[in-house]
Short mmCIF file of C-alpha atoms and ligand atoms in Angstrom, two decimals:
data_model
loop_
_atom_site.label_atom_id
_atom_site.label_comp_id
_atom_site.label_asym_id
_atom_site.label_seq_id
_atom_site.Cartn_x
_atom_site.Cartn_y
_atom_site.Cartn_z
CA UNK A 100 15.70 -4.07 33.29
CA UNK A 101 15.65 -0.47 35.56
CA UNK A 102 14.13 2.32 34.74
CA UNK A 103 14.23 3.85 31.35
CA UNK A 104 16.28 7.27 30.77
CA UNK A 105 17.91 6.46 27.29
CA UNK A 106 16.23 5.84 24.17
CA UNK A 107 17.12 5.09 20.52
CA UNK A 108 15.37 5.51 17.69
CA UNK A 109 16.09 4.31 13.97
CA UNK A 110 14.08 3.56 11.03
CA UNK A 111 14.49 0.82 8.78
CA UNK A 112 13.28 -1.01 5.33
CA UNK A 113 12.00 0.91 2.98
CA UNK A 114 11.18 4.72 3.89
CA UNK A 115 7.68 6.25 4.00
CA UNK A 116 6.47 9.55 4.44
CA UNK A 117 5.66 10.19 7.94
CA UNK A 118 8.66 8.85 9.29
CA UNK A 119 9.56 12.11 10.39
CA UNK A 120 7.12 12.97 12.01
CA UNK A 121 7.21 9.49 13.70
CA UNK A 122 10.75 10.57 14.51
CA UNK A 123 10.01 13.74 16.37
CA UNK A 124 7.34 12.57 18.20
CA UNK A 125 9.10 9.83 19.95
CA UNK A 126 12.04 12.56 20.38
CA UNK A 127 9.52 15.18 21.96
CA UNK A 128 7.89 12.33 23.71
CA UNK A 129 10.61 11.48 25.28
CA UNK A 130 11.99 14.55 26.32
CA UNK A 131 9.11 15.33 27.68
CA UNK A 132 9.67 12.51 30.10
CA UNK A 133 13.20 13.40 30.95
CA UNK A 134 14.58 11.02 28.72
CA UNK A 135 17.90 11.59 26.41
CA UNK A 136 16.96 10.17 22.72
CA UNK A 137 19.65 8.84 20.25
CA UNK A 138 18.97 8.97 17.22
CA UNK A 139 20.39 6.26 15.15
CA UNK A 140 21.31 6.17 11.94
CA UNK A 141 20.73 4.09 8.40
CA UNK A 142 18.63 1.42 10.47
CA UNK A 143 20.08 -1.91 12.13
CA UNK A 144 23.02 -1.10 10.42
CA UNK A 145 23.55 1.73 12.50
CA UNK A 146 23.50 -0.06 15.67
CA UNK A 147 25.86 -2.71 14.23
CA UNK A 148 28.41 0.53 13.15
CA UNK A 149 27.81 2.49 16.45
CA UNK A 150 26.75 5.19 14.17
CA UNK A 151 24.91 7.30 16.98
CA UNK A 152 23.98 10.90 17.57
CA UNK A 153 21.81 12.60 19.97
CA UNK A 154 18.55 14.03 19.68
CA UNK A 155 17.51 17.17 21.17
CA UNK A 156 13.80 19.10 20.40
CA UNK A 157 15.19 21.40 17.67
CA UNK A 158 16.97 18.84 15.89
CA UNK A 159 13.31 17.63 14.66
CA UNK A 160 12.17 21.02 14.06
CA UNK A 161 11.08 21.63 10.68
CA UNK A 162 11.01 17.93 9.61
CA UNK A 163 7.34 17.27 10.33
CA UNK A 164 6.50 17.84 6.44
CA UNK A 165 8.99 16.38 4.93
CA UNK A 166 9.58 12.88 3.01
CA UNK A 167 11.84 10.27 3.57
CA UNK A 168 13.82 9.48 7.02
CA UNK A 169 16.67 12.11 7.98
CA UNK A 170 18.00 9.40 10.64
CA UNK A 171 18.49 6.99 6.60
CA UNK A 172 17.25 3.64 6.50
CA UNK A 173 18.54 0.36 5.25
CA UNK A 174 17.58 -3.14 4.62
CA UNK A 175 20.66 -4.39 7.12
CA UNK A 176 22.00 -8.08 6.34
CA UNK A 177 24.35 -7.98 9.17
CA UNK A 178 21.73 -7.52 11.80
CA UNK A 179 20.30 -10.74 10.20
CA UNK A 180 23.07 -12.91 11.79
CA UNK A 181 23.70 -13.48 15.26
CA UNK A 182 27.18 -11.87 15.50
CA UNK A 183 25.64 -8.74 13.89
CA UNK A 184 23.29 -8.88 16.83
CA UNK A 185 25.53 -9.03 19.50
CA UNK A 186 27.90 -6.44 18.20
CA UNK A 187 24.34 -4.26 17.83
CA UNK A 188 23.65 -5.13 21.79
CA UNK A 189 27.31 -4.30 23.12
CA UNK A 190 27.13 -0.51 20.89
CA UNK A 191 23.66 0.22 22.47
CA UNK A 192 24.96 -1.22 25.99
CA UNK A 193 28.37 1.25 25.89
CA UNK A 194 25.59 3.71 24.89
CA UNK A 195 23.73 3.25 27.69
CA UNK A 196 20.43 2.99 25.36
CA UNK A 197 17.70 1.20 27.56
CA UNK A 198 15.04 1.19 24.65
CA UNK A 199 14.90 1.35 21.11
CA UNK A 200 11.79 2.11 18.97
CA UNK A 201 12.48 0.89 15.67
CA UNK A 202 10.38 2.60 12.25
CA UNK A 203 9.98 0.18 9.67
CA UNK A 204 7.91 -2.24 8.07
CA UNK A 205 7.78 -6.64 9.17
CA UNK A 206 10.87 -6.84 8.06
CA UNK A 207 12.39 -4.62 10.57
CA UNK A 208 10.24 -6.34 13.32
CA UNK A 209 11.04 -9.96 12.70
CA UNK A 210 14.79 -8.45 13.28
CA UNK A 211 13.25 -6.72 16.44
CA UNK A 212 11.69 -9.33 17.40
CA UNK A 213 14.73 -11.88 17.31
CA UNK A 214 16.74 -9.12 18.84
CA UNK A 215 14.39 -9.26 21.94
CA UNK A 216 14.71 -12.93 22.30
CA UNK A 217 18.56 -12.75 22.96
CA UNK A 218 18.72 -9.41 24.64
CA UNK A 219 17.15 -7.55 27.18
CA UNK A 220 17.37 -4.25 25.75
CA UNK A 221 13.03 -3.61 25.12
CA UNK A 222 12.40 -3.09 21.09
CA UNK A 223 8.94 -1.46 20.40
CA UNK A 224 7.80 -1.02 16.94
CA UNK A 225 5.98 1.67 14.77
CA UNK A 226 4.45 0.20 11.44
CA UNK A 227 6.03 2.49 9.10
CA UNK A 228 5.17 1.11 5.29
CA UNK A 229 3.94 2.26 2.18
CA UNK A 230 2.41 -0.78 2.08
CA UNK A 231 -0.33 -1.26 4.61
CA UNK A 232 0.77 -4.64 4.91
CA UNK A 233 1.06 -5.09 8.27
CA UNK A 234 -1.30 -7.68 10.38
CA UNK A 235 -2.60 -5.76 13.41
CA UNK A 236 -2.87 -2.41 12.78
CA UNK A 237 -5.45 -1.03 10.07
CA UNK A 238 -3.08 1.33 9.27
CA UNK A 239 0.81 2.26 8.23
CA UNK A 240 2.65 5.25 8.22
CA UNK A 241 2.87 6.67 4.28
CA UNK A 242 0.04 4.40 3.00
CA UNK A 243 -2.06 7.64 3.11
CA UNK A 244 0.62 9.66 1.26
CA UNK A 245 1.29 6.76 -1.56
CA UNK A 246 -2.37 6.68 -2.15
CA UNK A 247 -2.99 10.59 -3.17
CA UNK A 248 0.35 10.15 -4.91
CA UNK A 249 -1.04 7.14 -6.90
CA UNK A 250 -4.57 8.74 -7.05
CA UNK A 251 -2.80 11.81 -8.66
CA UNK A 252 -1.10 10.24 -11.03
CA UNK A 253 -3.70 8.12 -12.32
CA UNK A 254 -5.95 11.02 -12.59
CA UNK A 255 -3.52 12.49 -15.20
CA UNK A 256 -2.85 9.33 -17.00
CA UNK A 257 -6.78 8.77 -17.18
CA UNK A 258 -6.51 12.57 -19.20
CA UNK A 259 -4.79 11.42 -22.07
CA UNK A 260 -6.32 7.95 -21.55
CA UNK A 261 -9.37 9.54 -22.26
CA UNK A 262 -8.45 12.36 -25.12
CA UNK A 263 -6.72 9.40 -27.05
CA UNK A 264 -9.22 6.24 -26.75
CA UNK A 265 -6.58 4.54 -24.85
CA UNK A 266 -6.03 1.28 -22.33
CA UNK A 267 -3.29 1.50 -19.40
CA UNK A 268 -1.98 -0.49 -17.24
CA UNK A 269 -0.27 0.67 -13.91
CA UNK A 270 1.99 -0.73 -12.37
CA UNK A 271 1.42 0.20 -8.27
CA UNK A 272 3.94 -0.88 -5.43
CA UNK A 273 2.84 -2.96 -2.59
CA UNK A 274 5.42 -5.73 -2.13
CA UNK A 275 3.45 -9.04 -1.69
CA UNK A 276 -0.20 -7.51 -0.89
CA UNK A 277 -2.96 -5.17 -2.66
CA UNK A 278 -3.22 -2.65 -0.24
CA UNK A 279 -2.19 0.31 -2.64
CA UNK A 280 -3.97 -1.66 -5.69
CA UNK A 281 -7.75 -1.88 -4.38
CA UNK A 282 -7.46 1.49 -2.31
CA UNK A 283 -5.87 3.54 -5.27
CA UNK A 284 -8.32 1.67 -8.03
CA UNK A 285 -11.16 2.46 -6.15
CA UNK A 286 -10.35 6.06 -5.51
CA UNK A 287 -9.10 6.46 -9.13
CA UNK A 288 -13.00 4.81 -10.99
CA UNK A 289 -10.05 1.86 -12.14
CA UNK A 290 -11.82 -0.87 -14.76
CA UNK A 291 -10.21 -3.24 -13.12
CA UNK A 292 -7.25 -4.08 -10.03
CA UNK A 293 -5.46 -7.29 -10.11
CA UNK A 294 -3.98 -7.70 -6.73
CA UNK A 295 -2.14 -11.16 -5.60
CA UNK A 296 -5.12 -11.72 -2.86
CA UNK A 297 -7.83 -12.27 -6.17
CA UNK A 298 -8.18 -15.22 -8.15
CA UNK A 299 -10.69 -16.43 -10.72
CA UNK A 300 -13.26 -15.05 -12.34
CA UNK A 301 -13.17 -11.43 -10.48
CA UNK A 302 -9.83 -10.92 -12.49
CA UNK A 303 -10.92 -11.90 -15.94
CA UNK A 304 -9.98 -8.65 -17.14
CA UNK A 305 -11.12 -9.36 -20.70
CA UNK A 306 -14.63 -10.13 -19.79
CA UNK A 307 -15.01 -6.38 -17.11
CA UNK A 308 -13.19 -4.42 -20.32
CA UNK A 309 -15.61 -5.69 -22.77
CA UNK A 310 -18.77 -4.90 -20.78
CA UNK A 311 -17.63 -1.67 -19.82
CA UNK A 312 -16.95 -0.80 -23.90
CA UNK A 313 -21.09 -1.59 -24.35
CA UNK A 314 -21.88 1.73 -23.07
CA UNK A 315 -18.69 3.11 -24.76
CA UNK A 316 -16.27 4.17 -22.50
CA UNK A 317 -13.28 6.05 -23.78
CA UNK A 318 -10.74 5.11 -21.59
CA UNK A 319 -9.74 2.00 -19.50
CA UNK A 320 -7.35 1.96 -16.30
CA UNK A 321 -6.27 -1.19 -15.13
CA UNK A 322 -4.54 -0.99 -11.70
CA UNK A 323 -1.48 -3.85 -11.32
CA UNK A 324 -0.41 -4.85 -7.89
CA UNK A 325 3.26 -5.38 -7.99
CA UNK A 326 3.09 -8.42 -6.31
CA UNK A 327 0.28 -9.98 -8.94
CA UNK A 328 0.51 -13.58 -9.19
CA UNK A 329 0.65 -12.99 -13.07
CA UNK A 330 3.30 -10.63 -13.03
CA UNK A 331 3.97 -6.99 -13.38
CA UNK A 332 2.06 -4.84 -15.39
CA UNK A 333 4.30 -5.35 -18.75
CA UNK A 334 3.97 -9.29 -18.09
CA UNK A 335 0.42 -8.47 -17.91
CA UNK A 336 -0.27 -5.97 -21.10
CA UNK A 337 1.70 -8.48 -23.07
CA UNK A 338 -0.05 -11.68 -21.77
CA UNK A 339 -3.46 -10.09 -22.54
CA UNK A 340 -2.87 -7.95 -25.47
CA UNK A 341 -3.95 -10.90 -27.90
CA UNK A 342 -7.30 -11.18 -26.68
CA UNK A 343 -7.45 -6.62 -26.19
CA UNK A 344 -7.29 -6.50 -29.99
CA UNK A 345 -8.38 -3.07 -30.80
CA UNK A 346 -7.46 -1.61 -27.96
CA UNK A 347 -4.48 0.79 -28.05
CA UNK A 348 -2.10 -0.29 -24.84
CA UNK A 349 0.25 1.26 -23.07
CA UNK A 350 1.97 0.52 -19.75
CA UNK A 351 3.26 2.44 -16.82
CA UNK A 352 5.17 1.55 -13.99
CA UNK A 353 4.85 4.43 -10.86
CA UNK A 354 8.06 2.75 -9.04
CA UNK A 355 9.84 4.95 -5.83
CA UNK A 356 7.62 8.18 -6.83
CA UNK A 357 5.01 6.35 -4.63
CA UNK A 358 7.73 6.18 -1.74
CA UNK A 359 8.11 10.34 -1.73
CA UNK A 360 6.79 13.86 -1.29
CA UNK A 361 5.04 15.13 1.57
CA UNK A 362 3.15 13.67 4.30
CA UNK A 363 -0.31 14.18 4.33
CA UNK A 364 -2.20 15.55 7.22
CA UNK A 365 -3.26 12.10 8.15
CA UNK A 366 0.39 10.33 7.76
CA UNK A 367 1.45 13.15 10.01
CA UNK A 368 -1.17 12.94 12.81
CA UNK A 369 -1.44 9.52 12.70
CA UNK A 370 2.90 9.47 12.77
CA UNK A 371 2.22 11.47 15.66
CA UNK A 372 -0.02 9.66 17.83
CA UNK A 373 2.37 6.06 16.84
CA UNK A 374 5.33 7.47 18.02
CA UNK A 375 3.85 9.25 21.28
CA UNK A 376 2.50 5.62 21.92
CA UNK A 377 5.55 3.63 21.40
CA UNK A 378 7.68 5.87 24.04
CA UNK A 379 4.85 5.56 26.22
CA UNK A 380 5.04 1.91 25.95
CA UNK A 381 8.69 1.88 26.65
CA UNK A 382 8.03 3.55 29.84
CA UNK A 383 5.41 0.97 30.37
CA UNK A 384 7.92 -1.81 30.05
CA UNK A 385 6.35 -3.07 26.92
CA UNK A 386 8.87 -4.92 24.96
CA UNK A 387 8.80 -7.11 22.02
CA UNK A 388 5.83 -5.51 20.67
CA UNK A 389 4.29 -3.02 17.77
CA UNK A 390 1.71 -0.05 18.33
CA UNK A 391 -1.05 0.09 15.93
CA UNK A 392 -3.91 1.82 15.34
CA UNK A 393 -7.53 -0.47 14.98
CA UNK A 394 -10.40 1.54 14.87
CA UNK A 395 -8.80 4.34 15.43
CA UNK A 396 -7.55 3.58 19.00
CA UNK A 397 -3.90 2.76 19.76
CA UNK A 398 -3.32 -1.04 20.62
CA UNK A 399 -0.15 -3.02 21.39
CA UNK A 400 0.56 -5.96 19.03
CA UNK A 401 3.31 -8.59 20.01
CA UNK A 402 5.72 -8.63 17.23
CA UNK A 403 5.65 -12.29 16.80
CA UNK A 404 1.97 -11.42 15.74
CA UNK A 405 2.17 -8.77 13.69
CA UNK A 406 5.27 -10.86 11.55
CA UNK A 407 3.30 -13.98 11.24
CA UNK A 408 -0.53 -13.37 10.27
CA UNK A 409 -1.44 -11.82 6.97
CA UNK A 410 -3.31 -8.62 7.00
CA UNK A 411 -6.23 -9.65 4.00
CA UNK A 412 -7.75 -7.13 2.38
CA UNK A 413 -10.93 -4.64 3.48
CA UNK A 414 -13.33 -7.50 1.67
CA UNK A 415 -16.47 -4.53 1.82
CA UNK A 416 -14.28 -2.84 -0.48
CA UNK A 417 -13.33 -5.65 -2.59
CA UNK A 418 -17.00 -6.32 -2.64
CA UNK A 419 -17.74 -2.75 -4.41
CA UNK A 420 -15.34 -3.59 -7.35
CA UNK A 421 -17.63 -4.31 -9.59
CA UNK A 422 -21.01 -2.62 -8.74
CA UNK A 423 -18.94 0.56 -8.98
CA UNK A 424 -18.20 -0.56 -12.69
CA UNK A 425 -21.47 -1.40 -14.15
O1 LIG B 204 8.01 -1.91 1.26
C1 LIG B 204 8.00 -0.72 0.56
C2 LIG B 204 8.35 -0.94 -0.88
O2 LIG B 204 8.30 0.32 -1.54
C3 LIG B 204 7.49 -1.96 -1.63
O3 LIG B 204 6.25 -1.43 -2.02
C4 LIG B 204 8.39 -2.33 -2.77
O4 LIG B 204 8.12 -3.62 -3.23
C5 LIG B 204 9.76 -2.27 -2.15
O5 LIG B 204 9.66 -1.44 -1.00
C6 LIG B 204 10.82 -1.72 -3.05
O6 LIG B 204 12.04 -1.83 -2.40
P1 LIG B 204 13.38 -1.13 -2.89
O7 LIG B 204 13.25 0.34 -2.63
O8 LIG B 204 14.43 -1.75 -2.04
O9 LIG B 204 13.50 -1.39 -4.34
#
């Protein structure tokens, strides 16, 4: 591979806020570095349709604060097969694109990561997730944005929890992991999280709601992780409602709300400081691999890493659970 003087950049899966801001720093970046940037569009599938445009610095101006992706995203089938592949290779080769940094959750880097396998054309990846769920990096662009979303929201339902002596359960996204769950229950004073990572008796949600009622709480949160082994939070409310006899119930499910809005200030620094890294890595002749953020510092994780090992949960914080409900 020669020297690097065109980029691409797409995002892909699910969006998160901060991807613009991801976006424009890998633009800026690159310019800075005398480097044309493509910007392309609705994820893989855009590199399977050719659906290209450039990039310049005032194209990202003005999209630092807000939601979503204005390149689109997609969850691309095509890209999944190996003739969707090589059509992908042959538009970014009559493109003349030498790099691509691909936005997007492990999804969109086990495609990357194939992609590199066949083709020379250097993928690097920037975790971009609601989620968090990504092994590697402590931290994914939007997670902080979700949670004060979540946090918010809770807040309000815990209002008219309170004022009318009722029990909720919400629903929180997360895909397969508790991420959202734990961070959001804990910053929301939740009676109790149920996340897919926590078996036995730390979930026996009967047993936490009826020692919390002996010093007469009027409201009770419990915080679902969409992902639960037991189910969403209706599966939930219904399974347990036989043995919550007295309690008034109600469910509710936060769904794409926690997917919008603005980024915070740390989605968009941290957005920032990914995207810088990941052109930087390019120019490196890194390839085949994800920047992340542990402790704070940027690191390079090999994609077939970061797809392959879970990312369990902060266990101090799982530890805290219950001695912050006593
Ligand atoms: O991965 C982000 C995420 O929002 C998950 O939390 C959720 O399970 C999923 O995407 C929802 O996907 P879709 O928007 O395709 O319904």
């Amino acid at each position: 591979m020669g020297k690097i003087k065109k980029i691409g950049v797409l995002t892909s899966g699910g969006d998160a806020p901060g991807m613009n801001a991801a976006i424009r720093a890998v633009t800026r970046t690159a310019i800075y570095n005398g480097l044309e940037v493509i910007g392309i569009r609705h994820g893989y599938l855009g590199m399977v349709n050719a659906n290209f445009k450039p990039l310049y610095s005032y194209t990202v101006s003005d999209t630092i604060q807000r939601g979503g992706t204005f390149l689109k995203t997609a969850r691309c089938e095509a890209f999944r097969t190996p003739e969707g592949r090589k059509t992908a290779y042959e538009n970014l080769r009559a493109a003349e694109i030498d790099g691509v940094v691909v936005i997007g959750g492990d999804g969109s880097f086990k495609g990357a990561s194939i992609f590199n396998e066949e083709y020379n054309i250097p993928f690097v990846g920037v975790p971009g997730t609601i989620d968090n769920d990504i092994f590697g990096t402590d931290y994914t662009i939007g997670y902080d944005t979700a949670l004060n979303t979540v946090v918010e929201a809770v807040d309000k339902i815990r209002d008219t929890a309170s004022a009318m002596n009722r029990m909720f359960f919400v629903e929180v996204m997360g895909a397969e992991a508790g991420h959202i769950a734990l961070y959001s229950g804990i910053a929301s004073g939740a009676e109790a999280i149920l996340m897919p990572e926590i078996r036995g008796e730390a979930r026996d949600i009967v047993k936490i709601i009826e020692t919390g009622n002996t010093r007469k709480k009027s409201s009770n949160i419990i915080i679902v992780a969409e992902g639960d082994e037991e189910g969403g939070a209706l599966a939930i409310a219904e399974k347990y409602k036989p043995q919550l006899e007295g309690y008034d119930v109600r469910v509710v499910i936060l769904g794409h709300l926690q997917r919008g809005g603005s980024p915070s200030a740390l989605d968009r620094v941290n957005a920032s400081r990914l995207g810088n890294a990941a052109v930087e890595a390019l120019l490196d002749g890194q390839q085949s691999v994800m920047v992340g953020l542990q402790n704070n510092e940027i690191v390079l994780i090999p994609f077939r890493k970061a797809v392959k090992q879970h990312k369990g949960l902060n266990q101090h914080i799982v530890d805290i659970i219950d001695i912050l409900n006593v």
